[in-house]
CSV table of C-alpha atoms and ligand atoms in Angstrom, one decimal:
chain,number,residue,atom,x,y,z
A,1,UNK,CA,94.3,-1.7,44.3
A,2,UNK,CA,93.3,-5.0,42.8
A,3,UNK,CA,95.2,-7.2,41.4
A,4,UNK,CA,95.2,-10.4,39.0
A,5,UNK,CA,93.9,-13.5,40.8
A,6,UNK,CA,96.0,-16.0,42.3
A,7,UNK,CA,96.1,-18.6,41.0
A,8,UNK,CA,97.7,-21.6,42.6
A,9,UNK,CA,95.4,-24.2,44.4
A,10,UNK,CA,97.3,-26.3,44.3
A,11,UNK,CA,98.6,-27.3,47.8
A,12,UNK,CA,95.0,-27.6,49.3
A,13,UNK,CA,94.9,-28.8,53.0
A,14,UNK,CA,91.5,-28.8,55.3
A,15,UNK,CA,90.7,-26.3,57.9
A,16,UNK,CA,90.0,-25.6,61.1
A,17,UNK,CA,86.7,-24.2,61.7
A,18,UNK,CA,87.2,-20.6,61.7
A,19,UNK,CA,84.9,-17.4,61.0
A,20,UNK,CA,84.4,-16.0,57.6
A,21,UNK,CA,87.2,-13.0,57.4
A,22,UNK,CA,85.6,-10.3,59.8
A,23,UNK,CA,86.6,-6.9,59.5
A,24,UNK,CA,85.5,-4.7,62.0
A,25,UNK,CA,87.2,-1.3,61.4
A,26,UNK,CA,88.7,0.8,64.0
A,27,UNK,CA,89.4,3.7,62.7
A,28,UNK,CA,87.6,7.3,64.4
A,29,UNK,CA,85.8,9.1,62.6
A,30,UNK,CA,85.9,12.8,62.7
A,31,UNK,CA,82.9,14.1,64.2
A,32,UNK,CA,81.5,17.4,64.0
A,33,UNK,CA,80.8,18.5,67.6
A,34,UNK,CA,77.6,18.4,69.2
A,35,UNK,CA,75.9,21.6,69.9
A,36,UNK,CA,77.2,21.5,73.3
A,37,UNK,CA,80.8,21.0,71.4
A,38,UNK,CA,81.1,17.7,72.6
A,39,UNK,CA,82.1,15.2,70.4
A,40,UNK,CA,79.0,12.9,69.9
A,41,UNK,CA,80.2,9.3,70.0
A,42,UNK,CA,79.0,5.5,69.6
A,43,UNK,CA,79.8,1.9,70.5
A,44,UNK,CA,77.8,-0.8,68.1
A,45,UNK,CA,78.3,-4.3,69.4
A,46,UNK,CA,77.9,-7.1,67.3
A,47,UNK,CA,76.9,-11.1,68.8
A,48,UNK,CA,76.0,-13.6,66.7
A,49,UNK,CA,76.9,-14.7,63.0
A,50,UNK,CA,78.7,-13.3,59.8
A,51,UNK,CA,75.4,-11.7,59.0
A,52,UNK,CA,75.1,-9.9,62.3
A,53,UNK,CA,78.8,-8.5,61.1
A,54,UNK,CA,77.9,-7.6,57.8
A,55,UNK,CA,75.0,-5.9,59.4
A,56,UNK,CA,76.7,-4.0,61.9
A,57,UNK,CA,79.1,-2.6,60.1
A,58,UNK,CA,76.1,-1.1,57.8
A,59,UNK,CA,75.2,1.2,61.1
A,60,UNK,CA,78.7,1.3,61.7
A,61,UNK,CA,78.0,4.1,58.0
A,62,UNK,CA,74.4,5.1,58.9
A,63,UNK,CA,76.7,6.4,62.1
A,64,UNK,CA,79.1,7.9,60.8
A,65,UNK,CA,77.5,9.7,58.8
A,66,UNK,CA,75.8,11.1,61.1
A,67,UNK,CA,78.5,13.0,62.9
A,68,UNK,CA,79.4,10.1,65.3
A,69,UNK,CA,83.1,8.6,66.7
A,70,UNK,CA,83.2,5.4,66.6
A,71,UNK,CA,84.8,4.1,70.5
A,72,UNK,CA,85.3,0.9,71.6
A,73,UNK,CA,84.1,0.6,74.8
A,74,UNK,CA,80.3,1.2,76.7
A,75,UNK,CA,81.6,4.2,79.0
A,76,UNK,CA,82.9,6.0,76.2
A,77,UNK,CA,79.7,6.1,74.0
A,78,UNK,CA,76.7,8.4,73.2
A,79,UNK,CA,75.1,5.7,71.7
A,80,UNK,CA,75.2,1.9,72.4
A,81,UNK,CA,73.8,-0.5,69.6
A,82,UNK,CA,73.9,-3.9,70.0
A,83,UNK,CA,73.2,-6.2,66.9
A,84,UNK,CA,72.1,-9.5,68.3
A,85,UNK,CA,71.5,-12.9,68.3
A,86,UNK,CA,68.5,-15.4,69.1
A,87,UNK,CA,69.6,-18.3,68.1
A,88,UNK,CA,70.1,-20.0,71.0
A,89,UNK,CA,69.0,-19.4,75.0
A,90,UNK,CA,73.0,-18.4,75.9
A,91,UNK,CA,72.9,-15.2,73.0
A,92,UNK,CA,70.0,-14.0,75.1
A,93,UNK,CA,71.5,-14.5,78.5
A,94,UNK,CA,74.9,-12.6,77.0
A,95,UNK,CA,73.0,-9.6,75.7
A,96,UNK,CA,71.0,-9.1,79.1
A,97,UNK,CA,74.5,-9.2,80.7
A,98,UNK,CA,75.4,-6.7,78.4
A,99,UNK,CA,72.0,-4.2,78.8
A,100,UNK,CA,72.2,-4.9,83.0
A,101,UNK,CA,75.9,-3.4,82.8
A,102,UNK,CA,73.9,-0.5,79.7
A,103,UNK,CA,72.3,0.1,82.9
A,104,UNK,CA,74.0,1.3,85.0
A,105,UNK,CA,76.1,3.3,82.8
A,106,UNK,CA,72.3,5.6,81.5
A,107,UNK,CA,72.0,5.9,85.6
A,108,UNK,CA,75.5,7.3,86.3
A,109,UNK,CA,75.2,9.5,82.7
A,110,UNK,CA,77.6,8.0,81.2
A,111,UNK,CA,75.7,6.6,78.2
A,112,UNK,CA,72.7,8.0,77.1
A,113,UNK,CA,71.0,6.4,74.4
A,114,UNK,CA,70.9,2.2,74.0
A,115,UNK,CA,69.4,0.3,70.7
A,116,UNK,CA,68.6,-3.0,70.3
A,117,UNK,CA,69.2,-4.3,66.9
A,118,UNK,CA,69.4,-8.0,65.0
A,119,UNK,CA,67.5,-10.9,65.7
A,120,UNK,CA,66.5,-10.5,69.1
A,121,UNK,CA,64.9,-7.8,68.0
A,122,UNK,CA,62.8,-8.7,66.2
A,123,UNK,CA,61.5,-11.0,68.5
A,124,UNK,CA,58.4,-10.9,70.8
A,125,UNK,CA,61.0,-11.2,74.2
A,126,UNK,CA,62.2,-7.5,72.4
A,127,UNK,CA,59.2,-6.0,73.8
A,128,UNK,CA,60.4,-7.5,78.1
A,129,UNK,CA,63.8,-6.5,77.1
A,130,UNK,CA,62.5,-2.9,75.6
A,131,UNK,CA,60.4,-1.6,79.3
A,132,UNK,CA,62.6,-4.4,81.5
A,133,UNK,CA,65.6,-2.3,80.6
A,134,UNK,CA,64.2,1.4,78.8
A,135,UNK,CA,66.3,0.5,75.7
A,136,UNK,CA,65.7,4.1,73.6
A,137,UNK,CA,65.2,2.2,70.1
A,138,UNK,CA,64.0,-1.7,69.3
A,139,UNK,CA,65.1,-2.3,65.8
A,140,UNK,CA,64.4,-6.4,63.8
A,141,UNK,CA,65.9,-7.1,61.0
A,142,UNK,CA,64.3,-5.7,58.2
A,143,UNK,CA,64.7,-2.5,59.5
A,144,UNK,CA,68.1,-1.0,60.5
A,145,UNK,CA,67.3,2.0,58.5
A,146,UNK,CA,65.4,3.5,60.7
A,147,UNK,CA,68.9,3.6,62.5
A,148,UNK,CA,69.5,6.2,60.4
A,149,UNK,CA,66.1,8.7,61.4
A,150,UNK,CA,67.0,8.1,65.3
A,151,UNK,CA,70.5,9.6,64.6
A,152,UNK,CA,69.6,12.0,63.0
A,153,UNK,CA,69.6,11.4,58.9
A,154,UNK,CA,67.3,12.2,56.3
A,155,UNK,CA,64.7,9.1,56.3
A,156,UNK,CA,66.0,6.4,54.0
A,157,UNK,CA,64.0,3.1,52.6
A,158,UNK,CA,65.5,0.1,52.7
A,159,UNK,CA,63.9,-3.2,50.4
A,160,UNK,CA,64.8,-7.0,52.4
A,161,UNK,CA,67.0,-7.1,50.0
A,162,UNK,CA,70.4,-4.9,51.4
A,163,UNK,CA,71.6,-2.6,48.4
A,164,UNK,CA,74.0,-0.6,50.8
A,165,UNK,CA,77.5,-1.8,49.9
A,166,UNK,CA,79.0,-3.1,53.8
A,167,UNK,CA,82.6,-3.1,53.8
A,168,UNK,CA,83.6,-1.4,50.8
A,169,UNK,CA,87.5,-0.1,50.5
A,170,UNK,CA,88.7,-3.7,52.8
A,171,UNK,CA,90.8,-6.3,51.9
A,172,UNK,CA,88.3,-8.7,52.6
A,173,UNK,CA,84.6,-7.8,52.4
A,174,UNK,CA,80.2,-9.6,53.0
A,175,UNK,CA,78.9,-9.4,50.2
A,176,UNK,CA,74.8,-10.2,50.8
A,177,UNK,CA,73.4,-12.5,48.1
A,178,UNK,CA,70.0,-13.0,49.9
A,179,UNK,CA,68.4,-12.9,53.4
A,180,UNK,CA,65.7,-14.6,55.3
A,181,UNK,CA,65.1,-18.5,54.7
A,182,UNK,CA,62.0,-20.8,53.0
A,183,UNK,CA,63.0,-23.4,55.4
A,184,UNK,CA,60.7,-24.1,58.2
A,185,UNK,CA,63.6,-26.5,60.6
A,186,UNK,CA,61.8,-27.4,63.8
A,187,UNK,CA,64.3,-25.5,66.1
A,188,UNK,CA,65.1,-22.4,64.4
A,189,UNK,CA,63.9,-18.9,64.5
A,190,UNK,CA,65.4,-17.8,62.1
A,191,UNK,CA,62.2,-17.8,59.6
A,192,UNK,CA,61.1,-15.9,62.2
A,193,UNK,CA,62.9,-13.7,62.4
A,194,UNK,CA,65.0,-13.2,59.2
A,195,UNK,CA,61.3,-13.4,56.9
A,196,UNK,CA,61.2,-15.7,54.2
A,197,UNK,CA,64.0,-15.9,51.2
A,198,UNK,CA,64.9,-12.6,49.0
A,199,UNK,CA,67.5,-13.3,46.5
A,200,UNK,CA,69.1,-10.6,44.9
A,201,UNK,CA,69.4,-10.2,41.7
A,202,UNK,CA,73.2,-11.2,40.1
A,203,UNK,CA,73.9,-8.4,38.0
A,204,UNK,CA,72.9,-6.3,41.1
A,205,UNK,CA,76.2,-8.0,42.8
A,206,UNK,CA,78.0,-8.6,40.6
A,207,UNK,CA,78.6,-5.2,40.2
A,208,UNK,CA,79.0,-5.1,43.8
A,209,UNK,CA,81.8,-6.9,43.7
A,210,UNK,CA,82.8,-5.3,41.4
A,211,UNK,CA,82.8,-1.9,42.7
A,212,UNK,CA,85.1,-3.6,46.3
A,213,UNK,CA,87.5,-5.0,43.9
A,214,UNK,CA,88.5,-1.8,42.7
A,215,UNK,CA,87.6,-0.4,46.2
A,216,UNK,CA,91.0,-2.8,47.0
A,217,UNK,CA,89.1,-5.5,48.6
A,218,UNK,CA,90.9,-8.6,47.6
A,219,UNK,CA,88.6,-11.3,49.8
A,220,UNK,CA,85.1,-11.9,49.1
A,221,UNK,CA,82.7,-13.8,51.4
A,222,UNK,CA,79.2,-14.2,49.7
A,223,UNK,CA,76.7,-14.8,53.0
A,224,UNK,CA,73.0,-15.4,53.6
A,225,UNK,CA,71.2,-18.3,55.2
A,226,UNK,CA,71.2,-20.9,52.4
A,227,UNK,CA,73.1,-19.3,50.1
A,228,UNK,CA,72.7,-22.5,47.9
A,229,UNK,CA,69.3,-21.9,47.3
A,230,UNK,CA,69.6,-18.6,45.4
A,231,UNK,CA,67.8,-18.4,42.7
A,232,UNK,CA,67.3,-15.5,39.6
A,233,UNK,CA,64.6,-17.7,37.3
A,234,UNK,CA,66.8,-20.2,35.5
A,235,UNK,CA,69.9,-18.9,37.1
A,236,UNK,CA,71.4,-20.8,40.5
A,237,UNK,CA,73.4,-20.3,43.0
A,238,UNK,CA,76.4,-21.9,40.7
A,239,UNK,CA,76.1,-20.0,38.2
A,240,UNK,CA,76.3,-16.8,40.7
A,241,UNK,CA,79.2,-18.7,42.2
A,242,UNK,CA,80.7,-18.9,39.3
A,243,UNK,CA,80.7,-15.1,37.9
A,244,UNK,CA,81.9,-13.6,41.0
A,245,UNK,CA,84.6,-15.9,41.3
A,246,UNK,CA,86.0,-14.0,37.6
A,247,UNK,CA,85.4,-11.1,38.7
A,248,UNK,CA,87.1,-11.4,42.0
A,249,UNK,CA,90.7,-12.6,43.8
A,250,UNK,CA,89.3,-14.8,46.3
A,251,UNK,CA,86.2,-15.9,47.2
A,252,UNK,CA,84.5,-18.2,49.6
A,253,UNK,CA,80.9,-18.7,50.6
A,254,UNK,CA,78.8,-19.4,53.9
A,255,UNK,CA,76.2,-20.8,54.5
A,256,UNK,CA,74.7,-24.0,52.7
A,257,UNK,CA,71.6,-26.3,52.5
A,258,UNK,CA,72.1,-30.0,52.4
A,259,UNK,CA,69.4,-29.9,49.9
A,260,UNK,CA,69.7,-27.5,48.6
A,261,UNK,CA,74.1,-27.7,46.9
A,262,UNK,CA,74.7,-29.6,44.0
A,263,UNK,CA,76.9,-31.4,42.8
A,264,UNK,CA,78.4,-28.7,40.1
A,265,UNK,CA,78.6,-26.0,42.7
A,266,UNK,CA,81.1,-28.4,44.8
A,267,UNK,CA,83.3,-30.0,41.1
A,268,UNK,CA,83.3,-25.8,40.9
A,269,UNK,CA,84.6,-25.2,43.9
A,270,UNK,CA,87.7,-27.3,43.0
A,271,UNK,CA,87.9,-26.6,39.7
A,272,UNK,CA,87.8,-22.4,39.9
A,273,UNK,CA,91.8,-20.9,41.3
A,274,UNK,CA,89.6,-18.5,43.0
A,275,UNK,CA,87.0,-20.4,45.2
A,276,UNK,CA,88.5,-21.0,48.7
A,277,UNK,CA,88.5,-25.0,49.2
A,278,UNK,CA,86.2,-25.5,52.1
A,279,UNK,CA,83.2,-26.5,52.2
A,280,UNK,CA,80.4,-25.7,55.6
A,281,UNK,CA,77.8,-27.9,54.9
A,282,UNK,CA,75.3,-28.1,58.3
A,283,UNK,CA,74.0,-31.5,58.4
A,284,UNK,CA,73.0,-31.4,62.3
A,285,UNK,CA,72.3,-35.3,62.5
A,286,UNK,CA,73.5,-38.4,61.0
A,287,UNK,CA,69.6,-39.9,62.3
A,288,UNK,CA,67.3,-40.0,59.8
A,289,UNK,CA,64.0,-40.3,61.7
A,290,UNK,CA,66.2,-37.3,63.8
A,291,UNK,CA,66.1,-35.1,60.2
A,292,UNK,CA,62.4,-35.9,59.5
A,293,UNK,CA,62.0,-34.9,62.6
A,294,UNK,CA,64.3,-31.3,62.1
A,295,UNK,CA,62.5,-31.1,58.4
A,296,UNK,CA,65.6,-31.0,57.1
A,297,UNK,CA,64.8,-32.2,54.2
A,298,UNK,CA,67.1,-34.6,53.4
A,299,UNK,CA,68.9,-38.5,54.5
A,300,UNK,CA,71.5,-38.4,56.1
A,301,UNK,CA,72.7,-40.8,53.0
A,302,UNK,CA,72.4,-37.6,50.4
A,303,UNK,CA,74.2,-35.5,52.9
A,304,UNK,CA,77.3,-38.8,52.8
A,305,UNK,CA,76.9,-38.7,48.4
A,306,UNK,CA,77.2,-35.1,49.3
A,307,UNK,CA,80.7,-35.0,51.0
A,308,UNK,CA,81.7,-37.4,48.7
A,309,UNK,CA,81.7,-35.3,45.3
A,310,UNK,CA,83.2,-32.8,47.5
A,311,UNK,CA,86.0,-34.8,48.2
A,312,UNK,CA,87.1,-35.9,45.0
A,313,UNK,CA,86.2,-32.8,43.7
A,314,UNK,CA,88.7,-30.6,46.1
A,315,UNK,CA,90.1,-33.7,47.3
A,316,UNK,CA,93.0,-31.7,49.6
A,317,UNK,CA,89.7,-29.2,50.7
A,318,UNK,CA,87.8,-28.7,54.1
A,319,UNK,CA,84.8,-30.0,55.4
A,320,UNK,CA,82.5,-28.2,58.5
A,321,UNK,CA,79.5,-28.8,59.4
A,322,UNK,CA,76.7,-27.8,62.6
A,323,UNK,CA,75.5,-30.3,64.8
A,324,UNK,CA,72.8,-29.7,67.3
A,325,UNK,CA,72.8,-33.2,70.0
A,326,UNK,CA,69.7,-33.2,72.7
A,327,UNK,CA,67.0,-31.8,70.0
A,328,UNK,CA,64.1,-33.0,71.6
A,329,UNK,CA,63.4,-37.2,71.1
A,330,UNK,CA,67.2,-37.7,70.3
A,331,UNK,CA,67.2,-41.4,71.8
A,332,UNK,CA,70.2,-42.7,72.2
A,333,UNK,CA,71.0,-44.8,68.7
A,334,UNK,CA,69.8,-41.5,67.3
A,335,UNK,CA,73.0,-39.7,68.9
A,336,UNK,CA,75.2,-43.5,67.3
A,337,UNK,CA,74.2,-42.8,64.0
A,338,UNK,CA,75.6,-39.0,64.7
A,339,UNK,CA,79.4,-40.3,65.5
A,340,UNK,CA,78.7,-42.9,63.0
A,341,UNK,CA,78.0,-40.3,60.8
A,342,UNK,CA,80.8,-37.7,62.2
A,343,UNK,CA,83.4,-40.9,61.8
A,344,UNK,CA,82.7,-41.6,58.1
A,345,UNK,CA,82.4,-37.5,57.0
A,346,UNK,CA,85.8,-36.9,58.7
A,347,UNK,CA,84.9,-33.4,59.6
A,348,UNK,CA,87.4,-30.9,59.7
A,349,UNK,CA,85.6,-29.3,61.9
A,350,UNK,CA,82.1,-28.6,63.8
A,351,UNK,CA,80.5,-26.5,65.5
A,352,UNK,CA,78.7,-28.5,67.9
A,353,UNK,CA,75.7,-27.0,69.8
A,354,UNK,CA,73.4,-28.3,72.5
A,355,UNK,CA,69.4,-28.0,71.9
A,356,UNK,CA,67.9,-24.6,73.2
A,357,UNK,CA,64.3,-24.7,73.2
A,358,UNK,CA,63.2,-21.6,71.5
A,359,UNK,CA,59.9,-19.3,71.5
A,360,UNK,CA,57.5,-20.1,68.7
A,361,UNK,CA,59.8,-22.7,67.1
A,362,UNK,CA,58.1,-26.2,66.7
A,363,UNK,CA,60.6,-28.2,69.0
A,364,UNK,CA,60.0,-25.5,72.1
A,365,UNK,CA,56.5,-27.7,72.5
A,366,UNK,CA,57.9,-31.6,70.9
A,367,UNK,CA,57.5,-34.0,73.8
A,368,UNK,CA,60.8,-36.8,74.4
A,369,UNK,CA,63.2,-33.7,76.2
A,370,UNK,CA,66.3,-35.0,76.8
A,371,UNK,CA,68.1,-34.7,80.4
A,372,UNK,CA,71.2,-31.7,80.2
A,373,UNK,CA,73.1,-34.3,81.4
A,374,UNK,CA,72.6,-36.3,78.8
A,375,UNK,CA,72.3,-33.9,76.0
A,376,UNK,CA,75.8,-32.8,78.1
A,377,UNK,CA,77.6,-36.3,77.0
A,378,UNK,CA,76.4,-36.6,73.8
A,379,UNK,CA,77.7,-32.7,73.2
A,380,UNK,CA,80.6,-33.9,74.6
A,381,UNK,CA,81.3,-37.3,72.9
A,382,UNK,CA,80.5,-35.5,68.8
A,383,UNK,CA,82.7,-32.5,69.8
A,384,UNK,CA,85.7,-35.2,71.0
A,385,UNK,CA,85.0,-37.5,68.0
A,386,UNK,CA,84.6,-34.1,65.4
A,387,UNK,CA,88.1,-33.0,67.8
A,388,UNK,CA,90.3,-35.6,67.2
A,389,UNK,CA,89.7,-36.4,63.5
A,390,UNK,CA,90.6,-32.3,62.8
A,391,UNK,CA,93.5,-32.9,65.2
A,392,UNK,CA,94.7,-36.0,62.7
A,393,UNK,CA,94.0,-34.4,59.2
A,394,UNK,CA,95.3,-31.1,60.4
A,395,UNK,CA,98.7,-33.2,61.2
A,396,UNK,CA,98.6,-34.5,57.8
A,397,UNK,CA,99.1,-31.1,56.8
A,398,UNK,CA,103.0,-30.5,58.4
A,399,UNK,CA,105.6,-30.3,55.7
A,400,UNK,CA,103.2,-29.0,53.1
A,401,UNK,CA,103.9,-25.2,51.8
A,402,UNK,CA,101.4,-23.0,51.7
A,403,UNK,CA,100.4,-20.3,50.0
A,404,UNK,CA,98.6,-17.6,52.3
A,405,UNK,CA,96.2,-15.3,52.3
A,406,UNK,CA,96.5,-13.1,55.4
A,407,UNK,CA,93.7,-12.0,57.1
A,408,UNK,CA,94.6,-10.9,60.4
A,409,UNK,CA,98.4,-8.3,60.6
A,410,UNK,CA,100.9,-10.6,63.9
A,411,UNK,CA,99.1,-8.6,67.0
A,412,UNK,CA,100.9,-8.6,70.7
A,413,UNK,CA,102.6,-12.0,69.7
A,414,UNK,CA,103.9,-11.6,66.5
A,415,UNK,CA,101.6,-14.1,64.4
A,416,UNK,CA,99.8,-13.4,61.8
A,417,UNK,CA,96.4,-15.0,60.8
A,418,UNK,CA,95.9,-16.3,57.8
A,419,UNK,CA,93.8,-18.7,55.5
A,420,UNK,CA,94.9,-21.2,53.3
A,421,UNK,CA,93.1,-21.8,49.7
A,422,UNK,CA,91.4,-24.8,51.7
A,423,UNK,CA,90.2,-23.3,54.6
A,424,UNK,CA,92.5,-23.8,56.9
A,425,UNK,CA,93.8,-21.3,59.6
A,426,UNK,CA,97.1,-20.4,60.0
A,427,UNK,CA,99.4,-18.7,62.5
A,428,UNK,CA,102.7,-17.1,60.6
A,429,UNK,CA,104.9,-15.2,62.1
A,430,UNK,CA,105.2,-12.1,59.4
A,431,UNK,CA,104.7,-8.8,59.5
A,432,UNK,CA,102.7,-9.0,56.3
A,433,UNK,CA,99.9,-7.1,55.9
A,434,UNK,CA,96.2,-8.5,55.9
A,435,UNK,CA,95.4,-9.0,51.9
A,436,UNK,CA,98.2,-10.8,51.0
A,437,UNK,CA,99.9,-13.7,50.2
A,438,UNK,CA,102.8,-15.0,52.2
A,439,UNK,CA,105.1,-18.9,51.3
A,440,UNK,CA,105.2,-20.7,54.5
A,441,UNK,CA,106.1,-24.2,55.2
A,442,UNK,CA,103.2,-25.6,58.1
A,443,UNK,CA,105.7,-27.0,60.9
A,444,UNK,CA,102.2,-28.0,63.5
A,445,UNK,CA,99.4,-28.3,64.0
A,446,UNK,CA,96.9,-28.5,66.6
A,447,UNK,CA,93.3,-29.7,66.0
A,448,UNK,CA,91.4,-25.9,65.7
A,449,UNK,CA,95.1,-24.0,63.2
A,450,UNK,CA,97.8,-24.5,61.4
A,451,UNK,CA,101.9,-23.2,62.2
A,452,UNK,CA,103.8,-22.1,59.8
A,453,UNK,CA,107.7,-21.5,60.1
A,454,UNK,CA,108.8,-17.7,58.8
A,455,UNK,CA,107.8,-17.5,55.3
A,456,UNK,CA,110.3,-17.7,53.0
A,457,UNK,CA,109.7,-14.2,51.0
A,458,UNK,CA,106.4,-12.0,50.8
A,459,UNK,CA,105.2,-13.3,47.3
A,460,UNK,CA,103.0,-9.6,47.1
B,501,5AD,N1,69.2,-25.2,69.4
B,501,5AD,C1,70.2,-25.3,68.4
B,501,5AD,N2,71.2,-24.9,68.6
B,501,5AD,C2,70.4,-24.5,66.9
B,501,5AD,N3,71.1,-23.6,66.0
B,501,5AD,C3,70.6,-22.8,65.2
B,501,5AD,N4,69.0,-23.1,66.7
B,501,5AD,C4,69.2,-24.3,67.1
B,501,5AD,C5,68.3,-24.5,68.6
B,501,5AD,N5,67.3,-23.7,68.7
B,501,5AD,C6,72.2,-24.2,65.5
B,501,5AD,C7,72.1,-25.3,63.6
B,501,5AD,C8,72.6,-24.3,62.7
B,501,5AD,C9,73.3,-23.2,63.7
B,501,5AD,C10,73.9,-21.9,62.6
B,501,5AD,O1,73.6,-22.8,64.9
B,501,5AD,O2,72.8,-26.2,63.3
B,501,5AD,O3,73.5,-25.2,61.7
B,502,SF4,FE1,67.6,-22.1,60.5
B,502,SF4,FE2,66.9,-24.8,59.3
B,502,SF4,FE3,66.6,-22.3,57.3
B,502,SF4,FE4,69.3,-22.8,58.2
B,502,SF4,S1,67.7,-23.6,56.5
B,502,SF4,S2,68.2,-20.7,58.8
B,502,SF4,S3,68.5,-24.4,60.2
B,502,SF4,S4,65.1,-23.2,59.4
């Protein structure tokens, strides 16, 4: 059951850029036997962002309702669903590798059907893959409900706004508040594969959060491509976040856009005890010239001001970002500007990407391609700057006593993975269950994670 919110955010720290809590149930469902007396089995493999993890949860429910037992290995599965990412070319390369392996298993008769879902499924390229690898079902991001029919459930209609809850019953859960994106960043395929923004009504979101909390969820992550663009008549994201933070004992959100981020939202993070003090705000570049070319809709000055407000409102909070190096037209001066911004903003973590040309995006046809060796050098320079900074910020946490939310129970090494109220990832030697809290002293730090001593005693 749910419990009262934890009212202790006094020890705020920085984060090392982990992902949002991910819940992937490994339980086998009790599936009825098929006509031949065999158990029907399915394997879902997820690539990419939290939106995909969430979509996979919903597909998992469908296959379970259809009587499939979930298995972890391809060779044990009658049906394999690949829920894919399309954001960069290496994501597609990975999927090709898996499709090749699945093709072989199909020939051997070990896997019977393969479905390709997610962003790659929504792209033109999926048609070529379908032919080349003999894929049985291709689903985009807007018609995942067709999987239901494919596995023998009655057809079900679904709007773009996913009203189907995903992970009810888990200690942490994703709640989608909007889908799609109204921006047109030069390099990005998301608007093509996920469509325009559709916001879910506030009452609908709050109702789902309430249900989740009643069913035992203790950590809710609000999801969307640009969550801070959420709106409903005069209400903005900040109003929704505030409502959700009243309902759930622990709340985080991702991902945001600097043009939509309101100061009052940043202040709310600092004020509300139930909101994790971690902000992920993709900047992409520190150069105004590049930001314009990318159609980001803000200059670096606005970004810096937002960060100032955040640091003031959440002094011990953690900040992460996304950066693209080697976008067409990026000069050495532009790169220097990015390094300057990295230094000024003192990020706790960053996802750094080398530009990957995506078919159908504006940047794929822009002149001024950056040579691979230059892009690689810039990539390493940005990465190094981020890591050095993150490492020294993390070291400042040594000696502090933190209230840690256990996200994943301990594995072979006896260490659980937890998160401080500031969003720092912490390894902590405890057998406390996921969803519970422990209090422990930070003993050491790396660039990506903190290490805690054995907790004094479980809190709850
Ligand atoms: N090339 C490289 N990085 C990209 N991203 C999005 N599209 C591309 C691309 N074509 C990065 C951006 C975005 C993150 C999710 O992926 O930094 O914020
Ligand atoms: Fe892509 Fe830009 Fe939309 Fe983010 S804001 S999903 S980078 S188009």
